[in-house]
Coordinates of C-alpha atoms in Angstrom, one line a residue:
Chain A
M875 CA 48.1 16.4 -26.4
K876 CA 49.1 17.9 -23.4
H877 CA 50.1 21.7 -24.2
S878 CA 51.6 24.8 -22.6
F879 CA 48.8 27.6 -21.2
L880 CA 49.3 30.5 -23.7
D881 CA 48.6 32.4 -21.1
Q882 CA 50.6 30.9 -18.2
Y883 CA 50.5 31.9 -14.6
S884 CA 47.6 34.1 -15.9
D885 CA 45.5 32.8 -12.9
R886 CA 47.7 34.0 -10.1
D887 CA 46.1 36.4 -8.9
S888 CA 47.6 39.7 -6.8
L889 CA 48.1 43.6 -7.8
I890 CA 48.2 44.0 -11.4
H891 CA 45.9 40.6 -11.6
R892 CA 43.1 41.7 -10.7
L893 CA 43.2 45.2 -12.8
D894 CA 40.0 45.3 -16.0
P895 CA 41.6 43.7 -19.4
R896 CA 41.2 47.0 -20.9
T897 CA 42.6 49.4 -18.5
K898 CA 45.9 47.2 -18.8
L899 CA 44.7 46.2 -23.3
I900 CA 45.3 50.0 -23.2
A901 CA 48.3 50.9 -20.8
V902 CA 50.3 48.4 -23.0
F903 CA 49.4 50.2 -26.2
L904 CA 50.7 53.7 -24.2
F905 CA 54.0 51.6 -23.3
I906 CA 54.4 51.0 -26.5
L907 CA 53.6 54.3 -28.8
A908 CA 55.6 56.0 -25.6
V909 CA 59.0 53.4 -26.2
S910 CA 58.7 53.6 -30.3
L911 CA 57.9 57.6 -31.0
T912 CA 61.0 57.7 -27.5
S913 CA 64.8 59.2 -29.5
Q914 CA 67.3 57.2 -30.1
V915 CA 70.8 56.7 -27.3
L916 CA 68.5 58.5 -24.3
W917 CA 69.2 55.7 -22.8
P918 CA 68.1 57.4 -19.3
V919 CA 64.7 57.3 -20.7
F920 CA 64.9 54.1 -22.0
S921 CA 65.9 52.8 -18.2
L922 CA 62.6 54.5 -17.3
Y923 CA 60.9 52.1 -19.0
F924 CA 63.2 49.1 -18.6
V925 CA 62.5 49.9 -13.9
L926 CA 58.3 50.7 -14.6
I927 CA 57.8 47.0 -16.1
A928 CA 60.0 45.8 -13.5
V929 CA 58.4 47.5 -10.7
L930 CA 54.9 45.7 -12.7
V931 CA 57.1 42.5 -13.0
T932 CA 57.7 42.7 -9.3
L933 CA 54.0 43.6 -8.8
S934 CA 52.4 40.6 -10.7
T935 CA 54.2 37.6 -9.1
V936 CA 55.0 36.1 -12.5
P937 CA 58.5 34.9 -12.1
V938 CA 61.4 37.0 -13.3
F939 CA 63.4 34.9 -15.5
Y940 CA 60.3 33.4 -17.4
I941 CA 59.4 36.9 -18.5
F942 CA 63.2 36.3 -18.8
K943 CA 63.5 33.8 -21.2
R944 CA 59.8 34.1 -23.3
S945 CA 61.5 37.4 -24.3
L946 CA 64.5 36.4 -25.7
V947 CA 62.1 34.8 -28.5
I948 CA 61.9 38.8 -30.5
I949 CA 65.6 39.1 -31.0
P950 CA 66.0 37.0 -33.4
F951 CA 63.7 38.5 -35.6
V952 CA 64.0 41.9 -35.1
L953 CA 68.4 40.9 -35.8
L954 CA 66.7 39.6 -39.0
I955 CA 65.3 43.5 -39.5
T956 CA 68.7 45.1 -38.0
I957 CA 71.7 43.7 -38.2
F958 CA 73.1 45.8 -41.0
I959 CA 71.6 48.9 -40.4
P960 CA 75.1 50.0 -39.1
F961 CA 76.4 48.4 -42.0
F962 CA 74.2 50.8 -44.3
K963 CA 73.9 53.9 -42.3
E964 CA 76.4 57.2 -43.2
G965 CA 78.0 58.6 -40.5
E966 CA 81.5 58.0 -38.2
P967 CA 83.0 54.6 -38.7
I968 CA 83.7 52.6 -36.8
A969 CA 85.2 49.2 -37.7
T970 CA 85.5 48.6 -41.1
F971 CA 86.2 45.0 -43.0
H972 CA 87.5 43.9 -46.0
I973 CA 85.6 41.5 -47.2
W974 CA 86.7 40.0 -50.4
T975 CA 87.1 42.9 -53.0
W976 CA 84.7 45.1 -50.9
Q977 CA 85.4 47.1 -48.1
V978 CA 82.0 47.7 -45.4
S979 CA 82.7 49.3 -42.5
A980 CA 80.2 49.8 -40.1
S981 CA 78.9 53.7 -38.4
Y982 CA 78.6 54.2 -34.8
F983 CA 75.5 56.1 -36.0
G984 CA 74.1 53.2 -37.4
L985 CA 74.9 51.3 -34.4
Q986 CA 73.1 53.2 -32.0
L987 CA 70.9 53.6 -34.2
F988 CA 71.1 49.4 -34.4
I989 CA 70.8 49.3 -30.2
T990 CA 68.7 51.4 -30.3
I991 CA 66.1 49.8 -31.7
L992 CA 67.1 46.6 -30.3
V993 CA 65.5 48.3 -26.8
K994 CA 62.8 48.7 -27.9
A995 CA 61.8 45.6 -29.4
W996 CA 62.7 44.0 -26.5
L997 CA 60.4 46.3 -23.9
S998 CA 58.3 46.7 -26.2
I999 CA 57.7 42.5 -26.5
L1000 CA 58.1 43.1 -22.6
S1001 CA 55.3 44.4 -21.8
L1002 CA 53.2 42.6 -23.8
I1003 CA 54.2 39.3 -22.4
V1004 CA 53.7 40.6 -18.6
L1005 CA 50.1 41.5 -19.9
T1006 CA 49.3 37.7 -21.9
S1007 CA 51.4 36.7 -17.9
T1008 CA 48.4 39.1 -16.2
T1009 CA 45.5 38.6 -17.9
T1010 CA 43.9 35.2 -19.4
I1011 CA 43.2 34.9 -23.2
S1012 CA 39.2 34.8 -22.8
D1013 CA 39.0 37.7 -20.3
L1014 CA 41.4 39.6 -22.8
L1015 CA 39.4 39.1 -25.7
H1016 CA 36.2 40.4 -23.1
G1017 CA 38.7 44.1 -22.8
M1018 CA 39.1 44.5 -26.4
E1019 CA 35.0 43.7 -27.3
Q1020 CA 34.1 45.7 -24.1
L1021 CA 37.3 48.7 -26.1
R1022 CA 35.0 48.3 -28.9
L1023 CA 37.8 46.6 -31.5
P1024 CA 35.9 45.1 -34.5
R1025 CA 34.2 42.1 -33.2
V1026 CA 35.1 40.3 -36.9
M1027 CA 38.6 40.8 -35.2
V1028 CA 38.4 39.6 -32.1
M1029 CA 36.7 36.8 -33.2
I1030 CA 39.7 36.1 -35.6
F1031 CA 41.9 36.2 -31.9
S1032 CA 39.8 34.1 -29.8
F1033 CA 39.4 31.5 -32.8
M1034 CA 43.6 31.2 -33.5
Y1035 CA 43.7 31.0 -30.0
R1036 CA 41.1 28.4 -29.7
Y1037 CA 42.1 26.1 -32.5
I1038 CA 46.7 26.8 -32.1
F1039 CA 46.4 23.5 -30.3
V1040 CA 44.1 21.8 -32.6
L1041 CA 46.0 22.1 -35.0
T1042 CA 49.9 22.1 -33.7
D1043 CA 48.1 18.1 -32.6
E1044 CA 47.3 17.9 -36.1
V1045 CA 50.2 18.7 -37.7
M1046 CA 52.5 16.2 -34.7
R1047 CA 49.6 13.3 -36.1
M1048 CA 51.0 14.1 -39.4
R1049 CA 54.7 13.9 -38.9
Q1050 CA 54.4 10.8 -36.9
A1051 CA 52.7 9.3 -39.7
R1052 CA 55.0 10.7 -41.9
D1053 CA 57.9 9.8 -40.2
S1054 CA 56.1 5.7 -39.7
R1055 CA 56.4 5.6 -43.1
N1056 CA 59.2 8.2 -44.0
V1057 CA 62.6 5.9 -44.2
G1058 CA 64.9 6.7 -46.5
G1059 CA 64.6 9.3 -49.4
S1060 CA 66.6 11.6 -51.2
R1061 CA 65.9 15.4 -49.6
L1062 CA 64.1 16.2 -52.5
R1063 CA 61.2 13.9 -51.5
H1064 CA 61.4 15.4 -48.7
V1065 CA 60.8 18.7 -49.0
K1066 CA 57.7 18.0 -51.5
T1067 CA 56.0 15.4 -48.9
V1068 CA 56.1 18.5 -46.3
G1069 CA 54.5 20.8 -48.9
A1070 CA 52.0 18.2 -49.3
M1071 CA 50.8 18.0 -46.0
A1072 CA 50.8 21.7 -45.4
G1073 CA 47.7 21.7 -48.9
T1074 CA 46.7 19.4 -46.2
L1075 CA 46.4 21.2 -42.9
F1076 CA 45.1 24.0 -44.8
I1077 CA 42.1 21.2 -46.5
R1078 CA 41.7 20.1 -42.8
S1079 CA 40.8 23.1 -41.8
Y1080 CA 39.1 24.4 -44.3
E1081 CA 36.5 22.0 -43.9
R1082 CA 36.6 22.2 -39.9
G1083 CA 35.9 25.9 -40.7
E1084 CA 32.9 24.4 -42.4
R1085 CA 31.8 21.8 -39.8
V1086 CA 32.9 24.6 -37.0
Y1087 CA 30.1 27.1 -38.9
A1088 CA 28.3 24.2 -39.2
A1089 CA 28.0 23.7 -34.9
M1090 CA 27.8 28.4 -34.3
L1091 CA 24.2 27.8 -36.9
S1092 CA 22.6 25.4 -34.7
R1093 CA 22.7 27.3 -32.3
G1094 CA 20.9 30.1 -33.5
Y1095 CA 24.4 32.2 -34.8
D1096 CA 23.2 34.9 -37.2
G1097 CA 25.7 36.9 -38.1
H1098 CA 25.8 39.0 -35.1
T1099 CA 28.1 38.7 -32.1
R1100 CA 26.5 38.9 -29.7
T1101 CA 28.1 39.2 -25.6
L1102 CA 27.7 39.5 -21.9
R1103 CA 29.1 42.7 -20.9
R1104 CA 31.3 43.0 -17.9
R1105 CA 32.2 46.5 -16.7
D1106 CA 34.2 46.4 -13.3
F1107 CA 36.1 49.7 -14.2
R1108 CA 37.7 49.7 -10.0
L1109 CA 39.4 52.6 -8.3
A1110 CA 42.7 50.8 -9.0
D1111 CA 42.7 50.9 -12.4
L1112 CA 42.3 54.8 -11.9
I1113 CA 45.0 54.8 -10.1
F1114 CA 47.1 52.2 -11.8
S1115 CA 46.4 54.4 -15.2
I1116 CA 47.2 57.4 -13.3
C1117 CA 50.2 56.5 -12.2
I1118 CA 50.8 54.8 -15.9
V1119 CA 50.5 58.1 -17.4
L1120 CA 52.6 59.8 -15.6
V1121 CA 55.4 57.5 -15.8
L1122 CA 54.9 57.8 -19.9
A1123 CA 54.7 61.3 -19.7
A1124 CA 57.9 62.3 -17.2
A1125 CA 59.8 59.7 -20.3
C1126 CA 58.1 62.2 -22.9
L1127 CA 57.9 65.7 -20.9
F1128 CA 61.7 63.9 -20.9
N1129 CA 62.5 63.6 -24.9
Y1130 CA 61.5 66.6 -25.5
L1131 CA 63.9 68.4 -23.7
H1132 CA 66.3 67.0 -24.9
Chain B
M395 CA 1.0 10.2 -31.1
E396 CA 2.5 14.0 -32.3
E397 CA 4.6 14.0 -33.8
A398 CA 7.5 16.3 -33.3
I399 CA 9.5 15.7 -36.5
R400 CA 8.6 14.1 -40.3
I401 CA 10.7 13.9 -43.0
E402 CA 8.9 13.1 -46.6
N403 CA 10.5 12.0 -50.0
L404 CA 13.6 13.3 -48.9
S405 CA 16.6 12.6 -51.4
Y406 CA 19.8 15.7 -50.7
A407 CA 23.2 15.2 -53.5
Y408 CA 26.1 16.6 -52.4
P409 CA 27.5 19.9 -54.1
D410 CA 29.5 17.2 -56.5
G411 CA 26.2 15.6 -58.0
Q412 CA 27.2 12.6 -55.4
P413 CA 24.0 11.4 -54.4
A414 CA 23.9 11.4 -49.7
L415 CA 19.9 10.5 -49.5
N416 CA 17.5 9.0 -51.3
D417 CA 14.0 9.3 -50.9
V418 CA 14.0 9.0 -47.2
N419 CA 10.8 9.1 -45.6
L420 CA 11.2 8.9 -41.4
T421 CA 8.7 10.0 -38.4
V422 CA 9.7 10.8 -35.5
Y423 CA 7.6 11.0 -32.7
K424 CA 7.4 13.2 -28.8
G425 CA 8.9 11.3 -26.4
D426 CA 10.9 8.3 -29.0
S427 CA 14.5 7.1 -28.3
L428 CA 15.6 6.9 -31.7
A429 CA 19.2 5.4 -32.7
M430 CA 20.2 6.1 -36.4
I431 CA 23.0 3.3 -37.5
G432 CA 24.2 2.9 -41.3
P433 CA 28.2 2.2 -41.8
N434 CA 30.5 4.6 -42.8
G435 CA 29.4 6.8 -45.7
A436 CA 25.9 5.7 -45.3
G437 CA 24.8 9.5 -45.7
K438 CA 23.5 9.9 -40.9
S439 CA 24.6 12.8 -40.4
T440 CA 23.6 14.1 -43.8
L441 CA 19.9 13.6 -43.1
L442 CA 21.2 15.7 -39.6
L443 CA 21.7 18.2 -41.1
H444 CA 18.3 18.8 -42.8
L445 CA 16.8 18.9 -39.7
N446 CA 17.2 22.2 -38.6
G447 CA 18.0 24.1 -41.7
I448 CA 21.5 23.9 -42.2
L449 CA 21.1 21.7 -45.5
S450 CA 18.1 23.2 -47.2
S451 CA 15.4 20.7 -47.1
N452 CA 12.6 22.3 -48.2
D453 CA 8.8 20.9 -47.6
Y454 CA 10.7 17.6 -47.4
V455 CA 11.1 17.9 -43.4
R456 CA 7.8 19.7 -41.0
I457 CA 8.8 19.8 -37.8
F458 CA 5.9 19.6 -34.9
S459 CA 4.3 19.7 -37.8
E460 CA 6.1 23.1 -39.6
A461 CA 8.6 23.5 -42.7
I462 CA 11.5 25.0 -42.8
T463 CA 11.4 28.1 -43.3
D464 CA 13.5 31.5 -42.5
K465 CA 11.0 33.1 -40.2
N466 CA 11.1 29.3 -37.7
L467 CA 14.6 29.4 -38.4
K468 CA 15.5 30.5 -35.3
E469 CA 12.7 28.8 -33.5
V470 CA 13.9 25.3 -34.6
R471 CA 17.5 25.5 -34.4
R472 CA 16.8 26.4 -30.7
R473 CA 13.8 22.2 -31.0
I474 CA 16.2 20.8 -32.7
G475 CA 18.6 20.5 -30.3
L476 CA 22.3 19.3 -33.1
V477 CA 25.8 18.3 -30.7
F478 CA 28.2 17.7 -33.8
Q479 CA 30.3 14.1 -33.5
N480 CA 33.8 16.5 -32.6
P481 CA 34.0 18.6 -29.4
D482 CA 36.5 21.0 -30.7
D483 CA 33.7 21.6 -34.2
Q484 CA 31.2 22.3 -31.7
L485 CA 33.0 24.2 -28.5
F486 CA 34.4 26.9 -30.9
S487 CA 34.9 29.7 -27.6
A488 CA 38.1 31.0 -25.1
T489 CA 36.0 29.1 -22.8
V490 CA 33.5 26.8 -21.1
F491 CA 31.1 29.3 -20.2
D492 CA 31.4 31.5 -24.1
D493 CA 30.6 27.8 -25.2
V494 CA 27.7 27.4 -23.2
A495 CA 26.1 30.9 -23.8
F496 CA 26.7 31.0 -27.3
G497 CA 22.8 29.2 -27.4
P498 CA 21.1 31.5 -26.0
L499 CA 22.6 34.9 -26.4
N500 CA 21.8 34.4 -29.7
L501 CA 18.5 33.6 -28.7
G502 CA 18.1 36.6 -27.3
Y503 CA 18.3 36.4 -23.7
S504 CA 18.4 38.7 -21.4
E505 CA 22.5 38.5 -19.2
A506 CA 20.7 36.0 -15.8
E507 CA 18.4 34.1 -18.5
V508 CA 21.7 33.5 -19.7
R509 CA 23.6 32.6 -16.6
Q510 CA 21.1 30.9 -15.7
A511 CA 20.6 28.5 -18.4
V512 CA 24.8 28.1 -18.1
A513 CA 24.7 27.3 -14.8
D514 CA 21.9 24.8 -15.1
A515 CA 23.3 23.0 -18.7
L516 CA 26.6 22.1 -16.8
A517 CA 24.6 20.9 -13.3
K518 CA 23.0 19.3 -15.4
V519 CA 26.0 17.0 -17.3
G520 CA 27.7 16.9 -14.2
M521 CA 30.6 19.8 -15.1
S522 CA 30.1 23.1 -13.1
G523 CA 33.0 25.0 -13.0
F524 CA 34.7 24.9 -15.7
E525 CA 32.9 28.0 -16.7
R526 CA 36.1 29.9 -16.9
R527 CA 38.5 26.6 -18.5
S528 CA 39.1 26.6 -22.4
S529 CA 38.2 23.4 -23.6
H530 CA 41.5 22.8 -25.6
H531 CA 42.7 21.7 -21.9
L532 CA 40.0 19.1 -21.4
S533 CA 39.9 15.9 -21.6
L534 CA 37.5 14.6 -24.3
G535 CA 34.5 12.9 -22.4
E536 CA 34.8 16.5 -20.2
R537 CA 34.7 17.7 -23.6
K538 CA 32.0 15.5 -25.0
R539 CA 29.7 16.3 -22.1
I540 CA 30.7 19.8 -22.4
T541 CA 29.2 19.8 -25.8
I542 CA 25.6 18.8 -24.6
A543 CA 25.3 21.5 -22.7
T544 CA 26.0 23.9 -25.1
I545 CA 22.3 22.9 -26.6
L546 CA 21.0 21.7 -22.7
S547 CA 21.3 25.6 -22.4
M548 CA 18.1 26.2 -25.1
S549 CA 16.3 24.1 -24.0
P550 CA 15.5 21.8 -26.5
E551 CA 12.7 19.3 -27.3
V552 CA 14.0 17.5 -29.4
M553 CA 18.6 16.3 -29.1
V554 CA 20.1 15.2 -31.9
L555 CA 24.1 14.1 -31.4
D556 CA 26.2 12.9 -34.0
E557 CA 28.0 10.0 -32.9
P558 CA 28.0 10.3 -29.2
T559 CA 29.9 8.2 -27.6
S560 CA 33.0 7.4 -30.1
N561 CA 36.7 7.7 -29.6
L562 CA 35.2 7.4 -25.6
D563 CA 36.9 4.3 -23.7
P564 CA 34.2 2.6 -22.1
R565 CA 33.9 4.2 -18.9
G566 CA 33.4 7.8 -20.7
K567 CA 30.9 6.0 -22.8
W568 CA 28.9 4.6 -20.4
Q569 CA 29.1 7.7 -18.1
L570 CA 27.7 9.5 -20.7
I571 CA 24.7 6.3 -21.9
E572 CA 23.9 6.9 -18.3
L573 CA 23.3 11.3 -19.1
L574 CA 22.1 10.7 -22.0
R575 CA 19.3 8.2 -20.5
E576 CA 18.1 11.3 -17.6
M577 CA 17.5 13.5 -19.8
P578 CA 13.8 13.5 -21.0
V579 CA 13.6 14.8 -24.5
T580 CA 12.9 12.8 -27.3
K581 CA 16.3 11.3 -29.0
I582 CA 17.7 10.7 -32.3
I583 CA 21.2 9.2 -32.4
A584 CA 23.0 8.6 -35.4
T585 CA 26.2 5.3 -33.7
H586 CA 27.7 2.2 -34.8
D587 CA 27.7 1.7 -31.0
L588 CA 24.7 -0.6 -30.6
E589 CA 26.0 -1.3 -27.4
L590 CA 24.6 2.7 -26.5
V591 CA 21.8 1.7 -29.0
E592 CA 20.2 -1.0 -26.4
A593 CA 21.0 0.9 -23.5
L594 CA 19.2 4.4 -24.9
C595 CA 17.0 3.6 -27.8
D596 CA 13.7 1.8 -28.6
R597 CA 13.3 2.3 -31.7
V598 CA 16.2 2.1 -34.2
V599 CA 16.4 3.1 -38.3
I600 CA 19.0 1.4 -40.5
L601 CA 20.3 3.1 -42.9
D602 CA 22.7 2.5 -45.5
K603 CA 23.7 4.5 -49.3
G604 CA 21.5 6.8 -48.5
R605 CA 18.4 4.9 -47.5
I606 CA 16.4 3.7 -44.3
V607 CA 16.3 0.1 -45.1
A608 CA 14.9 -0.7 -41.9
D609 CA 12.8 1.2 -39.2
G610 CA 11.9 -1.3 -35.9
V611 CA 11.2 -1.9 -32.8
V612 CA 15.4 -2.1 -30.6
K613 CA 15.0 -5.7 -29.9
E614 CA 14.3 -7.1 -33.5
I615 CA 16.9 -5.4 -35.9
L616 CA 19.3 -5.8 -32.8
H617 CA 19.2 -10.4 -33.4
D618 CA 18.6 -9.6 -36.8
L619 CA 22.5 -10.6 -38.0
P620 CA 21.3 -11.3 -41.2
L621 CA 20.4 -7.8 -41.5
L622 CA 22.6 -6.3 -39.3
E623 CA 25.3 -8.5 -41.4
A624 CA 23.9 -7.0 -44.7
H625 CA 24.3 -3.6 -43.3
G626 CA 27.8 -3.4 -42.5
L627 CA 26.9 -3.4 -38.7
S628 CA 27.3 -6.7 -37.9
G629 CA 29.0 -7.8 -34.1
P630 CA 27.9 -10.7 -33.0
P631 CA 30.4 -11.0 -30.5
G632 CA 30.1 -7.8 -29.7
I633 CA 25.6 -8.4 -29.7
R634 CA 26.1 -12.0 -27.1
S635 CA 28.6 -10.0 -25.0
A636 CA 26.5 -7.6 -24.0
S637 CA 23.5 -9.3 -24.1
E638 CA 24.1 -12.3 -22.3
S639 CA 26.1 -10.2 -19.2
G640 CA 23.2 -7.2 -19.6
S641 CA 25.0 -4.2 -19.6
P642 CA 27.0 -2.5 -16.2
S643 CA 23.5 0.6 -16.6
R644 CA 20.5 -2.4 -16.2
G645 CA 23.4 -4.2 -14.7

């Protein structure tokens, strides 16, 4: 089956695309760190972050709409966690609801916290999307390796990237096979079928794991992962790093002064 | 003729106790192109896994007159290149380059040697220029070729292939057969595809229920219809049409 690319647009050519993956990985890491450490309601700082992302997106030539659309994926997850914050934080109430015999009020402080978290999550996911749409996954993996991330972790990422579509195909085929035979029946039976499918998928994946390992052994794998090291940290990377660090330092300073 | 592989009295049972191989004796000579045919579950794949020490074979298997030991395991795996049936098992890396480079890297080649080996192997299977692609975006035929490149990059002396043409369409199949025909190494091919056997191999063994029940030249065995039928391999229409019309590559 045909699949969309996880790293769509990563094969384009732009200033951002040409940067060393390590530079981008570290920049994104610092960016997310700075975003999460910023105090709440410091809107000027958050605007600065947003402008930074906007500049990067423009430089990367990746369609803005694509990045925006993908970034919305995170919102439901964040909402799930944060939706109750306004009702639990104490402070000046801005709205009070009567639900049956309960009285629930949302505080101004809680609402601010809620919006801040939402903005932080959104900024973080934006930076990650910029990263993955300007760097191919294999370059990212090489970058992680060169940054001395634990090999096992990099391998797990690599296998995940390689097999996620293989597994998706397997699930699709199982679903088609089920739907071809599944007519009517109680809801409970349908749920049971889904459970059985999950079990089957697990067993198949386990068996595939054994075959993949045998294929690795057949090509001389002995538990040590070896790679060709590529180093291409260039002037552009240096300039980019300096820019990012300056902007983030300015944001931190502003944060500190308030 | 010089021996490449000698198997003597090899028996093997799966971990759950079910017997898979029963007293197998087989000698493969250098330059052989050997087909191993047999019904599903005959033990073909299990036998192949013994050839490079994935399944323990103790003293029953000798590779170039040597038993497989921990010491020579890596060298054995270089000399015996094993290609698995499903390219999704054989190709596990993020890019084609990484997959083809995996063997050479594990053998400790230098960077220049690795790059050369990968370039040569991909050129041999006609897949140059695919280095940076990821294999899940390639067609099955393309993936099958790359699985062959992953062992060619280690310059094997024996190529062991498990069902190389399974699931391929006829054009993909004949392209692959052509490709394999040009490889000047000893080949052991497990398959049900009798057309492939006729086009590519000079010797056939039939494996059934973990035993070798026939061993002979292709012409005799493929025309011994009662024998083929007795072991679930009968394909009179297929064989007749293949021998009457001749295979396209010979045409």
